[in-house]
Amino acid sequence: MAMTNNKTQCFTCNKDKITFSCRGCSKEFCLIHLPEHYQRLNEELNHIIDDYNEFKENINEQKQNPENHSLIKQINQWEIESIVKIQQKAQDCREIVIESLQTLINDIEMKFNDLNKQIQELQKENDFNEINLNHLTNQLRKITQELNSPSNLSIQQDSQSFINNISIILPKKPKFTKWKQNAITVAAENGQGQQLNQLNRPVGILIDKEKNIFIADNFNHRIVEWKYNAREGQVIAGGNGKGNRMDQLNCPTDVIVDQQTHSIIIADSLNRRAIRWMNQKQQILIHNIDCQGLAIDKHGFLYGSDYKKNEVRRWKMGEFNNEGIIVAGGNRKGNQLNQLDYPTFIFVDEDQSIYVADRENHRVMKWRKDAKEGRIVAGGNGDGRSLNQLSSPEGIIVDDSSQIYVADSGNHRIMRWYEGKEEGEIIVGGNGAGNQPNQLKGPASLCFDDEESLYITDYWNHRIQKFEIVQ
């Protein structure tokens, strides 16, 4: 009878032998090479122990001697360099003053010698009266004042520092603001329609310092401004029927303000253009773009998402005679980190990082400036309503604490995600699709006013909802 073959191949020598499995790596080793494998594991453990001890020493060193931290060294270096600049500036000023004083003293000395001659002549002639004496006294007082307080020589302190000022930037802690769960309808309480007190599927929204609301009234093909506490809006762009004339719009999706020109820029979606409106005059800025969202950064760059090309491009204001630069996506439709699938609204922060609502991937992506790929900062776990999921996200805003606010359209709720967290939290909505004060139906966009009240375009309810903060 043949013996049962109980031999397997050793991972190290590749020979069929009686082997033993390592539970850690699931590889098989023979009796000769199993000790070698454990010896390597011991060596790796010793390396980890050495790294641990080195790290522990580093922690103890920083606790005992915080002044040795690299940030403290940078401050010390700034102090030394600034003192050198101050000392050099002071020395330059001293030399100028000494040279000028010497010239002044020489001039006063000449005046004094001339006055002395006048006194000697009066003494010699012995012919003088009160007028002569008053004249001499005034002359002496005048040159004395010039010597002690020269009128043409003074110190001027410039308010602009000639040394580089420094300050410490501390990590910003997230604010845990809460909002009332019942909203107030602040625009279009009268249902779907085309009257001035109605909206038809509102999409993009912004609010100015006076709490005037600007709305991309999508199916009415117009931009409406709703004054604070007004009962109806007024058309400020479009409103001349659906069309592609310069004075018409076709399903606008977003509206932003260009502070430099005091104009509005509109994502004129189905006309495939971004158009500027200023005092009833129009200018097409970007052609051939299937644009859903727009943004402007503090450096004067305009950004536009293209939901068909699955990309975001950037243009320098005033330089629209080119195709712009791809700053997110642009690698065909997909769900990889360098791809997008139907990007909608965008947000650009102080560092020119771009946040993109990647709608069909049910996630929000952050692309740092000049990055080749983005990273997921909200959602990305498939279409769903769990706290780590999104469903067809639309509008996004990022505050200065890196908290991301998302119009989670398919879940009829607004989510807040703190960058780096695995899941977000529901801040308003999330009570099913409906038209009650605590419900939303397909929220499309959002913004905040100066008092942190939250405004939402309630797309399928054809209204603008305002959620006030809990004091």
Coordinates of C-alpha atoms in Angstrom, one line a residue:
M1 CA 0.0 0.0 0.0
A2 CA 1.4 3.4 -0.9
M3 CA 2.0 5.9 1.9
T4 CA -0.1 9.0 2.1
N5 CA 1.8 12.1 0.8
N6 CA 1.5 14.6 3.7
K7 CA 4.2 16.8 2.4
T8 CA 3.8 20.4 1.2
Q9 CA 6.1 22.9 -0.3
C10 CA 8.3 25.0 2.1
F11 CA 7.9 28.7 1.4
T12 CA 11.7 29.3 1.8
C13 CA 13.4 26.4 0.1
N14 CA 10.4 25.5 -2.3
K15 CA 10.9 21.7 -1.6
D16 CA 8.2 19.2 -0.7
K17 CA 8.7 18.5 3.0
I18 CA 6.8 18.1 6.2
T19 CA 5.9 21.7 7.0
F20 CA 4.3 23.8 9.7
S21 CA 2.0 26.7 9.1
C22 CA 2.6 30.2 10.5
R23 CA -0.7 31.6 11.6
G24 CA 0.5 35.1 11.1
C25 CA 1.4 34.9 7.4
S26 CA -0.4 31.6 6.6
K27 CA 2.8 30.3 4.9
E28 CA 4.3 26.8 5.3
F29 CA 7.8 26.3 6.5
C30 CA 9.9 23.1 7.0
L31 CA 11.7 22.2 10.2
I32 CA 14.9 23.8 8.9
H33 CA 13.4 27.1 7.9
L34 CA 10.7 27.5 10.5
P35 CA 13.3 28.7 13.1
E36 CA 14.7 31.1 10.6
H37 CA 11.2 32.5 10.0
Y38 CA 10.7 33.1 13.7
Q39 CA 14.2 34.6 14.0
R40 CA 13.2 37.2 11.4
L41 CA 10.0 37.9 13.3
N42 CA 12.1 38.4 16.5
E43 CA 14.3 40.8 14.6
E44 CA 11.3 42.8 13.3
L45 CA 9.9 42.9 16.9
N46 CA 13.2 44.2 18.2
H47 CA 13.1 47.0 15.5
I48 CA 9.7 47.9 16.6
I49 CA 10.8 48.0 20.3
D50 CA 13.8 50.2 19.3
D51 CA 11.4 52.6 17.4
Y52 CA 9.1 52.6 20.4
N53 CA 11.9 53.5 22.8
E54 CA 13.1 56.2 20.5
F55 CA 9.6 57.6 20.2
K56 CA 9.3 57.5 24.0
E57 CA 12.5 59.4 24.5
N58 CA 11.3 61.9 22.0
I59 CA 8.0 62.4 23.9
N60 CA 9.9 62.8 27.2
E61 CA 12.3 65.3 25.6
Q62 CA 9.5 67.4 24.3
K63 CA 7.7 67.3 27.7
Q64 CA 10.8 68.3 29.6
N65 CA 12.2 70.8 27.1
P66 CA 9.4 72.3 25.1
E67 CA 11.7 75.1 24.1
N68 CA 13.6 72.7 21.8
H69 CA 10.5 72.2 19.6
S70 CA 11.0 73.2 16.0
L71 CA 8.3 75.9 16.2
I72 CA 10.0 77.5 19.1
K73 CA 13.3 77.5 17.1
Q74 CA 11.5 79.2 14.2
I75 CA 10.2 81.9 16.6
N76 CA 13.7 82.4 18.0
Q77 CA 15.2 82.7 14.5
W78 CA 12.5 85.2 13.6
E79 CA 13.4 87.2 16.8
I80 CA 17.1 87.2 15.9
E81 CA 16.5 88.3 12.3
S82 CA 14.0 91.0 13.3
I83 CA 16.4 92.4 16.0
V84 CA 19.2 92.6 13.4
K85 CA 16.9 94.4 11.0
I86 CA 15.8 96.8 13.8
Q87 CA 19.3 97.5 14.9
Q88 CA 20.4 98.1 11.3
K89 CA 17.5 100.5 10.8
A90 CA 18.3 102.3 14.0
Q91 CA 21.9 102.7 13.1
D92 CA 21.0 104.0 9.6
C93 CA 18.7 106.6 11.2
R94 CA 21.4 107.6 13.8
E95 CA 23.9 108.3 11.0
I96 CA 21.3 110.4 9.1
V97 CA 20.4 112.4 12.2
I98 CA 24.1 113.0 13.1
E99 CA 24.9 114.2 9.6
S100 CA 21.9 116.4 9.5
L101 CA 22.5 117.8 13.0
Q102 CA 26.1 118.6 12.1
T103 CA 24.8 120.6 9.1
L104 CA 22.2 122.3 11.3
I105 CA 24.7 123.2 14.0
N106 CA 27.1 124.7 11.5
D107 CA 24.3 126.8 10.1
I108 CA 23.2 127.9 13.6
E109 CA 26.8 128.6 14.5
M110 CA 27.1 131.0 11.6
K111 CA 23.9 132.8 12.7
F112 CA 25.2 133.0 16.2
N113 CA 28.5 134.5 15.0
D114 CA 26.6 137.1 13.1
L115 CA 24.5 137.9 16.2
N116 CA 27.7 138.1 18.2
K117 CA 29.1 140.7 15.8
Q118 CA 26.0 142.8 16.2
I119 CA 26.3 142.7 20.0
Q120 CA 30.0 143.7 19.8
E121 CA 29.2 146.6 17.5
L122 CA 26.5 147.9 19.8
Q123 CA 28.8 147.7 22.7
K124 CA 31.6 149.4 20.8
E125 CA 29.3 152.2 19.5
N126 CA 27.4 152.4 22.8
D127 CA 24.4 153.4 20.7
F128 CA 21.4 151.2 21.3
N129 CA 17.9 151.3 22.8
E130 CA 15.0 148.9 23.7
I131 CA 14.3 148.1 20.0
N132 CA 17.9 146.9 19.5
L133 CA 17.8 144.8 22.7
N134 CA 14.4 143.2 21.8
H135 CA 15.7 142.3 18.4
L136 CA 18.8 140.7 19.8
T137 CA 16.7 138.8 22.4
N138 CA 14.3 137.5 19.7
Q139 CA 17.2 136.4 17.5
L140 CA 18.9 134.6 20.3
R141 CA 15.6 132.9 21.3
K142 CA 15.0 131.9 17.7
I143 CA 18.4 130.2 17.1
T144 CA 18.2 128.6 20.6
Q145 CA 14.8 127.0 19.5
E146 CA 16.3 125.9 16.2
L147 CA 19.2 124.2 18.1
N148 CA 17.0 122.4 20.6
S149 CA 14.0 121.6 18.4
P150 CA 14.9 121.7 14.7
S151 CA 11.7 122.2 12.7
N152 CA 13.0 120.5 9.6
L153 CA 14.2 117.3 11.3
S154 CA 11.8 114.8 12.9
I155 CA 11.0 111.1 13.3
Q156 CA 8.2 109.5 11.3
Q157 CA 6.9 106.1 12.3
D158 CA 5.4 104.1 9.5
S159 CA 2.4 102.0 10.4
Q160 CA 3.5 99.3 7.9
S161 CA 6.0 97.0 9.5
F162 CA 9.3 96.5 7.8
I163 CA 9.8 93.2 9.6
N164 CA 7.6 90.2 8.7
N165 CA 5.0 89.8 11.4
I166 CA 4.3 86.3 12.7
S167 CA 1.4 84.7 14.5
I168 CA 0.5 81.2 15.7
I169 CA -2.2 79.3 13.8
L170 CA -3.9 76.9 16.1
P171 CA -6.0 74.0 14.8
K172 CA -9.6 75.1 14.6
K173 CA -12.0 73.1 16.7
P174 CA -15.3 72.2 15.1
K175 CA -18.4 74.1 16.2
F176 CA -21.2 72.0 17.3
T177 CA -24.0 74.4 16.2
K178 CA -27.5 73.0 16.3
W179 CA -30.5 74.1 14.3
K180 CA -34.2 74.1 15.1
Q181 CA -35.8 71.1 13.4
N182 CA -38.8 73.0 12.1
A183 CA -38.1 75.4 9.2
I184 CA -39.6 78.7 8.2
T185 CA -40.5 79.1 4.5
V186 CA -38.8 82.4 3.4
A187 CA -39.5 82.2 -0.3
A188 CA -42.4 80.7 -2.4
E189 CA -45.0 79.6 0.1
N190 CA -47.5 79.3 -2.8
G191 CA -46.4 76.1 -4.4
Q192 CA -45.1 75.3 -7.9
G193 CA -45.6 78.0 -10.5
Q194 CA -44.2 80.9 -12.5
Q195 CA -45.7 83.9 -10.6
L196 CA -43.3 86.1 -8.7
N197 CA -44.4 84.5 -5.4
Q198 CA -43.7 81.0 -6.7
L199 CA -40.8 78.9 -7.8
N200 CA -40.4 75.8 -10.1
R201 CA -37.7 73.4 -8.9
P202 CA -35.2 75.8 -7.4
V203 CA -31.6 74.7 -7.5
G204 CA -28.6 77.0 -6.7
I205 CA -28.9 79.6 -3.9
L206 CA -26.8 82.3 -2.3
I207 CA -27.5 85.0 0.3
D208 CA -25.9 88.4 0.7
K209 CA -25.1 90.5 3.8
E210 CA -28.6 92.1 3.7
K211 CA -30.2 88.6 3.7
N212 CA -31.4 89.0 0.2
I213 CA -31.7 85.5 -1.4
F214 CA -30.6 84.8 -5.0
I215 CA -32.2 81.7 -6.5
A216 CA -31.6 79.7 -9.7
D217 CA -35.3 79.1 -10.5
N218 CA -34.6 76.1 -12.7
F219 CA -37.8 75.3 -14.6
N220 CA -38.8 79.0 -14.8
H221 CA -35.5 79.7 -16.6
R222 CA -34.7 82.7 -14.5
I223 CA -32.7 84.0 -11.6
V224 CA -34.9 85.5 -8.9
E225 CA -33.8 87.9 -6.1
W226 CA -36.0 87.6 -2.9
K227 CA -35.5 90.6 -0.7
Y228 CA -35.4 90.1 3.1
N229 CA -38.9 89.5 4.4
A230 CA -40.5 90.0 0.9
R231 CA -43.7 88.3 -0.1
E232 CA -42.5 87.8 -3.7
G233 CA -39.3 87.9 -5.7
Q234 CA -38.1 89.9 -8.6
V235 CA -36.5 88.6 -11.8
I236 CA -32.9 89.8 -12.2
A237 CA -31.8 87.5 -15.1
G238 CA -33.7 85.5 -17.7
G239 CA -37.5 85.3 -17.3
N240 CA -38.0 85.7 -21.0
G241 CA -39.0 82.1 -21.6
K242 CA -36.7 79.1 -22.3
G243 CA -34.2 79.8 -25.0
N244 CA -30.6 80.5 -26.0
R245 CA -30.8 84.2 -26.8
M246 CA -28.5 86.4 -24.7
D247 CA -31.5 87.6 -22.6
Q248 CA -32.8 84.0 -22.1
L249 CA -31.8 81.1 -19.9
N250 CA -32.4 77.4 -20.2
C251 CA -32.7 75.5 -16.8
P252 CA -30.1 77.5 -14.8
T253 CA -28.6 75.5 -12.0
D254 CA -26.4 77.8 -10.0
V255 CA -25.7 81.5 -9.4
I256 CA -22.7 83.2 -7.8
V257 CA -21.6 86.8 -7.3
D258 CA -18.4 88.3 -8.7
Q259 CA -17.5 90.9 -6.1
Q260 CA -15.0 92.6 -8.4
T261 CA -17.5 93.6 -11.0
H262 CA -20.7 93.4 -8.8
S263 CA -22.2 91.1 -11.3
I264 CA -23.8 87.6 -11.2
I265 CA -22.5 84.6 -13.0
I266 CA -25.0 81.9 -13.9
A267 CA -24.6 78.2 -14.8
D268 CA -26.9 78.2 -17.8
S269 CA -27.0 74.5 -17.8
L270 CA -28.9 73.4 -20.9
N271 CA -27.5 76.2 -23.0
R272 CA -24.1 74.7 -22.1
R273 CA -22.6 78.0 -21.0
A274 CA -21.6 80.2 -18.0
I275 CA -23.0 83.7 -18.5
R276 CA -22.4 87.0 -16.7
W277 CA -25.3 89.3 -16.1
M278 CA -24.6 92.9 -15.1
N279 CA -27.1 95.7 -15.3
Q280 CA -29.2 93.8 -17.8
K281 CA -26.2 93.3 -20.1
Q282 CA -24.9 89.8 -20.8
Q283 CA -21.5 88.2 -21.6
I284 CA -20.9 84.5 -22.2
L285 CA -17.8 83.6 -20.2
I286 CA -17.5 79.9 -20.9
H287 CA -18.8 78.0 -23.9
N288 CA -19.5 74.3 -24.3
I289 CA -19.7 73.3 -20.7
D290 CA -22.5 71.1 -19.2
C291 CA -22.2 73.0 -15.9
Q292 CA -24.1 72.3 -12.7
G293 CA -22.0 74.2 -10.1
L294 CA -19.8 77.4 -10.1
A295 CA -17.4 78.9 -7.6
I296 CA -14.9 81.8 -7.3
D297 CA -11.8 81.8 -5.1
K298 CA -10.1 84.7 -3.4
H299 CA -7.4 84.8 -6.1
G300 CA -9.9 85.6 -8.9
F301 CA -10.3 82.1 -10.4
L302 CA -13.6 80.8 -11.7
Y303 CA -14.4 77.1 -11.3
G304 CA -17.1 75.2 -13.1
S305 CA -18.1 71.5 -12.9
D306 CA -19.0 69.6 -16.1
Y307 CA -21.3 66.7 -15.4
K308 CA -20.9 65.1 -18.8
K309 CA -17.1 65.3 -19.0
N310 CA -16.9 64.4 -15.4
E311 CA -14.4 67.1 -14.5
V312 CA -14.0 70.5 -12.9
R313 CA -12.0 73.2 -14.7
R314 CA -10.6 76.6 -13.6
W315 CA -10.2 79.8 -15.4
K316 CA -8.5 83.1 -14.5
M317 CA -11.1 85.9 -14.4
G318 CA -10.8 87.9 -17.6
E319 CA -9.0 85.1 -19.4
F320 CA -11.8 83.0 -20.8
N321 CA -10.4 82.6 -24.3
N322 CA -8.9 79.2 -23.5
E323 CA -10.2 75.8 -22.3
G324 CA -9.2 76.4 -18.7
I325 CA -7.2 73.9 -16.5
I326 CA -8.6 70.6 -15.2
V327 CA -8.4 70.7 -11.4
A328 CA -10.5 67.6 -10.6
G329 CA -11.5 64.5 -12.5
G330 CA -11.0 64.6 -16.2
N331 CA -10.2 60.8 -16.4
R332 CA -13.5 59.6 -17.8
K333 CA -16.5 58.5 -15.7
G334 CA -15.6 56.2 -12.9
N335 CA -15.3 55.7 -9.1
Q336 CA -11.5 55.7 -8.8
L337 CA -9.8 58.5 -6.8
N338 CA -8.8 60.3 -10.0
Q339 CA -12.3 60.0 -11.4
L340 CA -15.8 61.5 -11.0
D341 CA -19.3 60.4 -12.0
Y342 CA -21.7 63.3 -12.6
P343 CA -20.1 66.1 -10.5
T344 CA -22.7 68.7 -9.4
F345 CA -21.9 71.5 -6.9
I346 CA -18.4 72.6 -5.9
F347 CA -16.8 74.5 -3.1
V348 CA -13.3 76.1 -3.1
D349 CA -11.5 76.8 0.3
E350 CA -8.8 79.3 1.2
D351 CA -6.1 76.9 0.1
Q352 CA -7.7 76.4 -3.4
S353 CA -8.7 72.9 -2.5
I354 CA -11.8 71.9 -4.4
Y355 CA -14.7 69.9 -2.8
V356 CA -16.9 68.2 -5.4
A357 CA -20.3 66.6 -4.9
D358 CA -19.7 63.4 -6.8
R359 CA -23.4 62.6 -7.3
E360 CA -23.5 59.1 -8.9
N361 CA -20.6 57.9 -6.7
H362 CA -22.6 59.1 -3.7
R363 CA -19.6 60.8 -2.1
V364 CA -17.9 64.2 -1.7
M365 CA -14.3 64.4 -3.0
K366 CA -11.6 66.8 -1.9
W367 CA -8.9 67.7 -4.5
R368 CA -6.0 69.7 -3.1
K369 CA -4.4 72.3 -5.4
D370 CA -2.4 70.6 -8.2
A371 CA -3.3 67.1 -7.0
K372 CA -3.6 64.3 -9.5
E373 CA -6.3 62.5 -7.5
G374 CA -8.8 63.4 -4.8
R375 CA -9.8 61.7 -1.5
I376 CA -13.2 60.9 -0.1
V377 CA -14.2 63.2 2.7
A378 CA -17.9 62.2 2.9
G379 CA -19.9 59.2 1.9
G380 CA -18.2 56.8 -0.5
N381 CA -19.8 53.7 0.9
G382 CA -22.4 53.2 -1.7
D383 CA -25.9 54.6 -2.1
G384 CA -27.7 54.4 1.3
R385 CA -29.1 56.2 4.2
S386 CA -26.7 55.1 7.0
L387 CA -24.6 57.8 8.7
N388 CA -21.6 56.7 6.6
Q389 CA -23.5 57.0 3.3
L390 CA -25.0 59.6 1.0
S391 CA -27.5 59.3 -1.8
S392 CA -27.1 61.6 -4.8
P393 CA -25.4 64.5 -3.0
E394 CA -25.8 68.0 -4.4
G395 CA -25.0 71.3 -2.7
I396 CA -21.9 71.5 -0.4
I397 CA -20.4 74.1 1.9
V398 CA -17.2 73.8 4.0
D399 CA -16.7 76.0 7.1
D400 CA -13.4 77.2 8.5
S401 CA -13.3 74.2 10.9
S402 CA -13.2 71.8 7.9
Q403 CA -16.8 70.7 8.6
I404 CA -18.6 69.7 5.4
Y405 CA -22.3 70.4 4.9
V406 CA -24.0 68.3 2.3
A407 CA -27.4 68.4 0.7
D408 CA -28.0 64.7 0.8
S409 CA -30.7 64.9 -1.9
G410 CA -31.8 61.3 -2.2
N411 CA -32.1 61.0 1.6
H412 CA -34.0 64.3 2.0
R413 CA -31.6 65.6 4.7
I414 CA -28.7 67.8 5.3
M415 CA -25.6 66.1 6.7
R416 CA -22.5 67.5 8.5
W417 CA -19.2 65.6 8.1
Y418 CA -16.1 66.6 10.0
E419 CA -13.1 65.9 7.6
G420 CA -11.4 62.6 8.6
K421 CA -14.4 61.1 10.3
E422 CA -16.0 57.8 9.2
E423 CA -19.5 59.0 9.3
G424 CA -21.6 62.2 9.4
E425 CA -24.5 63.5 11.4
I426 CA -28.0 64.6 10.3
I427 CA -28.5 68.3 11.2
V428 CA -31.9 68.9 9.6
G429 CA -34.4 66.8 7.6
G430 CA -34.1 63.1 7.5
N431 CA -37.7 62.6 8.4
G432 CA -38.7 61.2 5.0
A433 CA -39.7 63.0 1.9
G434 CA -42.5 65.5 2.6
N435 CA -43.6 69.1 2.9
Q436 CA -43.9 69.5 6.6
P437 CA -41.7 72.1 8.4
N438 CA -39.3 69.3 9.6
Q439 CA -39.2 67.6 6.2
L440 CA -37.4 68.2 2.9
K441 CA -37.9 66.7 -0.6
G442 CA -34.8 66.5 -2.7
P443 CA -32.8 69.4 -1.2
A444 CA -30.5 70.8 -3.9
S445 CA -28.4 73.5 -2.5
L446 CA -27.7 75.3 0.8
C447 CA -26.1 78.4 2.3
F448 CA -25.7 80.3 5.6
D449 CA -26.3 83.9 6.6
D450 CA -24.3 86.0 9.0
E451 CA -26.3 84.6 11.9
E452 CA -25.6 81.0 10.9
S453 CA -29.2 80.3 9.9
L454 CA -29.3 77.6 7.2
Y455 CA -31.1 78.2 3.9
I456 CA -32.0 75.3 1.7
T457 CA -33.5 75.0 -1.8
D458 CA -36.3 72.4 -1.3
Y459 CA -36.3 71.3 -4.9
W460 CA -39.5 69.1 -5.2
N461 CA -41.4 71.3 -2.7
H462 CA -40.6 74.4 -4.8
R463 CA -39.6 76.5 -1.8
I464 CA -36.7 78.0 0.2
Q465 CA -36.5 76.8 3.8
K466 CA -34.7 78.6 6.6
F467 CA -33.5 76.7 9.7
E468 CA -32.5 79.0 12.6
I469 CA -29.9 78.0 15.1
V470 CA -30.7 76.9 18.6
Q471 CA -29.5 79.7 20.9

